[in-house]
Amino acid sequence: MAWIKKTAVALVAGALLVGAGAAIYVQRTFAVVDGKITVAGLARPVGVQRDGADVTHISARSPQDAWFAMGYVHAQERTWQLEFNRRVMHGQLSEVFGEATLETDKLMRSLDIVGNARKQYAGLPLYAREALQAYSKGIHAFHQNRPQALPPEFLVLGAKPGGEAGAVWEPEDSVGWALMMALDLGGNWGNEFARLSVARTLDTERLWQLMPPYPGEPPAASADLAALYRQLGVYRGDAAAGAAPSAGLDRGAALQAARKPEAAAAPGQGGGPVARQVSAGMLAWAEELTRNAGTNDGKGSNNWVLAGSRTESGKPLLANDPHLSLSAPAIWYYARLQAPAGKASDGSPIAAIDALGATLPGLPFVVLGRTASVAWGFTNTSPDVQDLYLEQINPADATQYRTPEGWAPFAVRKETIRVKGKPDVEIALRSTRHGPVLSDAQKSHADVLDLKKYVLALRWTALDADNQTVLAGLMVNQATTVEDLFAAFEHHQAPMQSVVAADVNGRIRFQAMGRVPVRAPDNDIRGVAPSPGWDARYDWKGWLPLDQTPQDEGAKGWIATANQRVTPPGYPHYLTQDWALPYRYERIAQLIEARPKHTAASLQAIQLDTASLAARHLLPHLQQAQSSHPLAAKAQALLKDFDGVMDAGRAAPLIMAAWTDELVRGLVVPRIGEARFAATYGKRDYRAGLEGMLARNDTWWCQPSTCAEQSAAALGRALDRLQAGYGADPAAWRWGDAHPAVSGHRPFGNVAALARWFDVSVPSNGDSYTVNVGQYNPGDAKTPFANRHAASLRAIYDLADLEQSTFIYQTGQSGLVFSPRYRDMATAWAGSGNRLLQREPARFVHSLTLQP
């Protein structure tokens, strides 16, 4: 008995010690937010205060010290985020995650994000280079004498900040991260490749029915794309492709195959269950990233600005909610940077900085926000700034490709990718006169193309050596008027943004800022699909002058953009045909025009609006569906009074979403095949194509049934799915249960035991077409309706009193999972909450001094 008692005491004592150690570790991971920290590299002390809204205020005595402190604070709060993002753009994920992320690493190496960033960094003016140097030094200074423990991601994964070289963040990495944002927001190469793939099984007329141009416009390309590609012989053999249409197969089996999740295990899944889940999750994430690279589908935002003539105060109001992939921690970090005018090392002047708003960890400036007298907001313009070129390989010499002047050698560079637990992978990456050969890095090309005859190369504005987008960001933080602001944005190149701005003098303005290529009049493809790279008529012919990009001075009293076509009638230049469907813009316009004068509160109500004009467009077809399913009558009763408001607490939005998904699958899978559908469906939801099919009562797409019969069958399949997932009582179904806003952590959001701690999830309203957007990926077999792409922040700026401006985003300021500030904005974001965005708050909650 004595032995048992001693053992029990020892076990309890051990458990207490472990618990105490864990508690001490958790406490040590928190950022130091009070007191003083001695930091090597500063010239003078810097104040770092956090107000009641948890906005970080950095007050320095020189611009260099302000940028340094911004780097230090980002490292304090977002250490793992910086490390993960650095590894993404460097193509070094596989050092930590093994073979699961190898294809992503290959893509980043192929694009040569870091190599191009170095060239662009070298071309920046001295003061901009010194700003990035100061920011980098701040991050390094944090790691050289860390006052807190590394967060658990490093411990669990065995990762070291900056890798073996300790290069935690170099000045060029900030340029690289700006390129990554351009990659996320500024591409259409995925749409081009999708059209190339689909043109294998559809003629060109059907291709444009499935992927229509913007409403009211003809297709941008006059070429017969399907005939062109057949004539060139670009596709790999049918027997090898294994992706023929399934029209001859049983429709139910075809649909089941198209929805079936991948069963293959992630490569390199050694180790314990956590390691295996991390590997599998990262494989899924990497495949999603590479599949959606180069597409603007689902990537949108809203902004609008009202002149004083349309506000109760008589001064402008401005609203902005950029829609980005939700993540934990969030992409944004709110801060104020303040410093007096200074000088660069060569004596050139640097204007004073006083900006407040959303920063991006990785960049030393406020990206979206305000100064003391001017506010601004972005949406994605989405012009076509990426073209894919079919490069024909010399059949007599595979080291050469065809140009207008004859055969020329590929430029080739060798890359080595380190892979955890495996030998290093050596790859040879080619480039042409147009740019990198993506076929060397994207496996999907081998599924479609005969790579012995053709490869695809990318021409993209963001990769040009004279890209000075980072300089624009620095200069914006020094603006005091609308004119200053747009002068700064003249340096912005990629991604092109629809910028709205207002100042305290009452001026409002919109202009699309960025670089857009000019295409020749005889270019009959116009960049909507891959073009023959040896034909000079498809080469770009220069740049659209900035004074000819879309712009508006607000003559009607308000300006709004929501990724819709922003060019006026008769606009003489071609920008793109891949604008977002105009539903969000139309709803914003309805709500603005619904009252003569607006307030900040009425603008917030617009931001939170969940009426889906897209749902209303299709709703009559659903309400008329005559299904024999046992739950059909109850479902139709719920739909009878449905008004298209995508409320989380209602069942009708869930029925609508499931029916739409099933109907798209039922009409499209038999025409293009399961594999091709799975490769192209998801964020690309084929909504415009579906609307056209139903509006035309298109017998070709609906065969062998009628469209009404297809609609009824889709409802039956949808009800089967919903009954299996949510029970047999449709009245108990809730859109919010199927449609939570999930801010996923990388990589622990994929580990069941850890996701509840690292992910941030709340029920959410909306769909892909509501102003309060809640975009989901119906191609995701596991969580097809989860909201993973939404308002990454909401901000409203009141130019009558900028201190009454507000913001909110979906997680919290801290990226440290144990911190109470990791998720403390989530509930307010999902509801109607906000926080004040003030230069001079009533009080500061925390006060820290960084001293040299």
PDB file of N, CA and C in Angstrom, residues 305-308 311 313-318 501-508 797-800:
ATOM      1  N   VAL A 305     -17.882  55.143 -52.259  1.00  0.00           N
ATOM      2  CA  VAL A 305     -17.634  56.431 -51.629  1.00  0.00           C
ATOM      3  C   VAL A 305     -18.769  57.370 -52.012  1.00  0.00           C
ATOM      4  N   LEU A 306     -19.259  58.112 -51.036  1.00  0.00           N
ATOM      5  CA  LEU A 306     -20.357  59.052 -51.241  1.00  0.00           C
ATOM      6  C   LEU A 306     -19.852  60.474 -51.043  1.00  0.00           C
ATOM      7  N   ALA A 307     -20.214  61.340 -51.953  1.00  0.00           N
ATOM      8  CA  ALA A 307     -19.894  62.757 -51.803  1.00  0.00           C
ATOM      9  C   ALA A 307     -20.747  63.369 -50.693  1.00  0.00           C
ATOM     10  N   GLY A 308     -20.346  64.526 -50.229  1.00  0.00           N
ATOM     11  CA  GLY A 308     -21.094  65.201 -49.173  1.00  0.00           C
ATOM     12  C   GLY A 308     -22.532  65.479 -49.541  1.00  0.00           C
ATOM     13  N   THR A 311     -24.678  62.646 -48.073  1.00  0.00           N
ATOM     14  CA  THR A 311     -24.532  62.254 -46.671  1.00  0.00           C
ATOM     15  C   THR A 311     -25.200  63.273 -45.777  1.00  0.00           C
ATOM     16  N   SER A 313     -23.996  64.426 -43.026  1.00  0.00           N
ATOM     17  CA  SER A 313     -23.015  65.362 -42.464  1.00  0.00           C
ATOM     18  C   SER A 313     -22.546  66.407 -43.461  1.00  0.00           C
ATOM     19  N   GLY A 314     -22.763  66.152 -44.746  1.00  0.00           N
ATOM     20  CA  GLY A 314     -22.241  67.041 -45.772  1.00  0.00           C
ATOM     21  C   GLY A 314     -20.796  66.760 -46.135  1.00  0.00           C
ATOM     22  N   LYS A 315     -20.203  65.742 -45.537  1.00  0.00           N
ATOM     23  CA  LYS A 315     -18.823  65.333 -45.857  1.00  0.00           C
ATOM     24  C   LYS A 315     -18.860  63.902 -46.393  1.00  0.00           C
ATOM     25  N   PRO A 316     -17.836  63.497 -47.131  1.00  0.00           N
ATOM     26  CA  PRO A 316     -17.851  62.161 -47.724  1.00  0.00           C
ATOM     27  C   PRO A 316     -17.865  61.039 -46.688  1.00  0.00           C
ATOM     28  N   LEU A 317     -18.388  59.910 -47.103  1.00  0.00           N
ATOM     29  CA  LEU A 317     -18.293  58.632 -46.391  1.00  0.00           C
ATOM     30  C   LEU A 317     -17.701  57.606 -47.346  1.00  0.00           C
ATOM     31  N   LEU A 318     -16.848  56.738 -46.827  1.00  0.00           N
ATOM     32  CA  LEU A 318     -16.197  55.722 -47.659  1.00  0.00           C
ATOM     33  C   LEU A 318     -16.276  54.378 -46.952  1.00  0.00           C
ATOM     34  N   ALA A 501     -11.308  57.001 -53.072  1.00  0.00           N
ATOM     35  CA  ALA A 501     -10.676  57.826 -52.043  1.00  0.00           C
ATOM     36  C   ALA A 501     -11.543  59.038 -51.752  1.00  0.00           C
ATOM     37  N   ALA A 502     -11.353  59.591 -50.564  1.00  0.00           N
ATOM     38  CA  ALA A 502     -12.053  60.811 -50.150  1.00  0.00           C
ATOM     39  C   ALA A 502     -11.160  61.554 -49.173  1.00  0.00           C
ATOM     40  N   ASP A 503     -11.273  62.874 -49.149  1.00  0.00           N
ATOM     41  CA  ASP A 503     -10.504  63.649 -48.179  1.00  0.00           C
ATOM     42  C   ASP A 503     -11.407  64.624 -47.432  1.00  0.00           C
ATOM     43  N   VAL A 504     -10.851  65.245 -46.409  1.00  0.00           N
ATOM     44  CA  VAL A 504     -11.636  66.116 -45.543  1.00  0.00           C
ATOM     45  C   VAL A 504     -12.075  67.386 -46.256  1.00  0.00           C
ATOM     46  N   ASN A 505     -11.480  67.673 -47.405  1.00  0.00           N
ATOM     47  CA  ASN A 505     -11.899  68.830 -48.194  1.00  0.00           C
ATOM     48  C   ASN A 505     -13.145  68.548 -49.027  1.00  0.00           C
ATOM     49  N   GLY A 506     -13.624  67.290 -49.002  1.00  0.00           N
ATOM     50  CA  GLY A 506     -14.845  66.941 -49.718  1.00  0.00           C
ATOM     51  C   GLY A 506     -14.629  66.290 -51.061  1.00  0.00           C
ATOM     52  N   ARG A 507     -13.384  66.087 -51.445  1.00  0.00           N
ATOM     53  CA  ARG A 507     -13.080  65.501 -52.746  1.00  0.00           C
ATOM     54  C   ARG A 507     -13.270  63.985 -52.702  1.00  0.00           C
ATOM     55  N   ILE A 508     -13.900  63.417 -53.736  1.00  0.00           N
ATOM     56  CA  ILE A 508     -13.959  61.966 -53.893  1.00  0.00           C
ATOM     57  C   ILE A 508     -13.476  61.620 -55.298  1.00  0.00           C
ATOM     58  N   TYR A 797     -15.095  54.937 -43.204  1.00  0.00           N
ATOM     59  CA  TYR A 797     -14.372  56.170 -42.893  1.00  0.00           C
ATOM     60  C   TYR A 797     -15.324  57.359 -43.035  1.00  0.00           C
ATOM     61  N   ASP A 798     -15.442  58.117 -41.962  1.00  0.00           N
ATOM     62  CA  ASP A 798     -16.334  59.277 -41.923  1.00  0.00           C
ATOM     63  C   ASP A 798     -15.477  60.528 -42.020  1.00  0.00           C
ATOM     64  N   LEU A 799     -15.512  61.183 -43.179  1.00  0.00           N
ATOM     65  CA  LEU A 799     -14.647  62.339 -43.397  1.00  0.00           C
ATOM     66  C   LEU A 799     -15.131  63.564 -42.653  1.00  0.00           C
ATOM     67  N   ALA A 800     -16.326  63.512 -42.048  1.00  0.00           N
ATOM     68  CA  ALA A 800     -16.760  64.599 -41.172  1.00  0.00           C
ATOM     69  C   ALA A 800     -16.010  64.554 -39.855  1.00  0.00           C
TER      70      ALA A 800
END
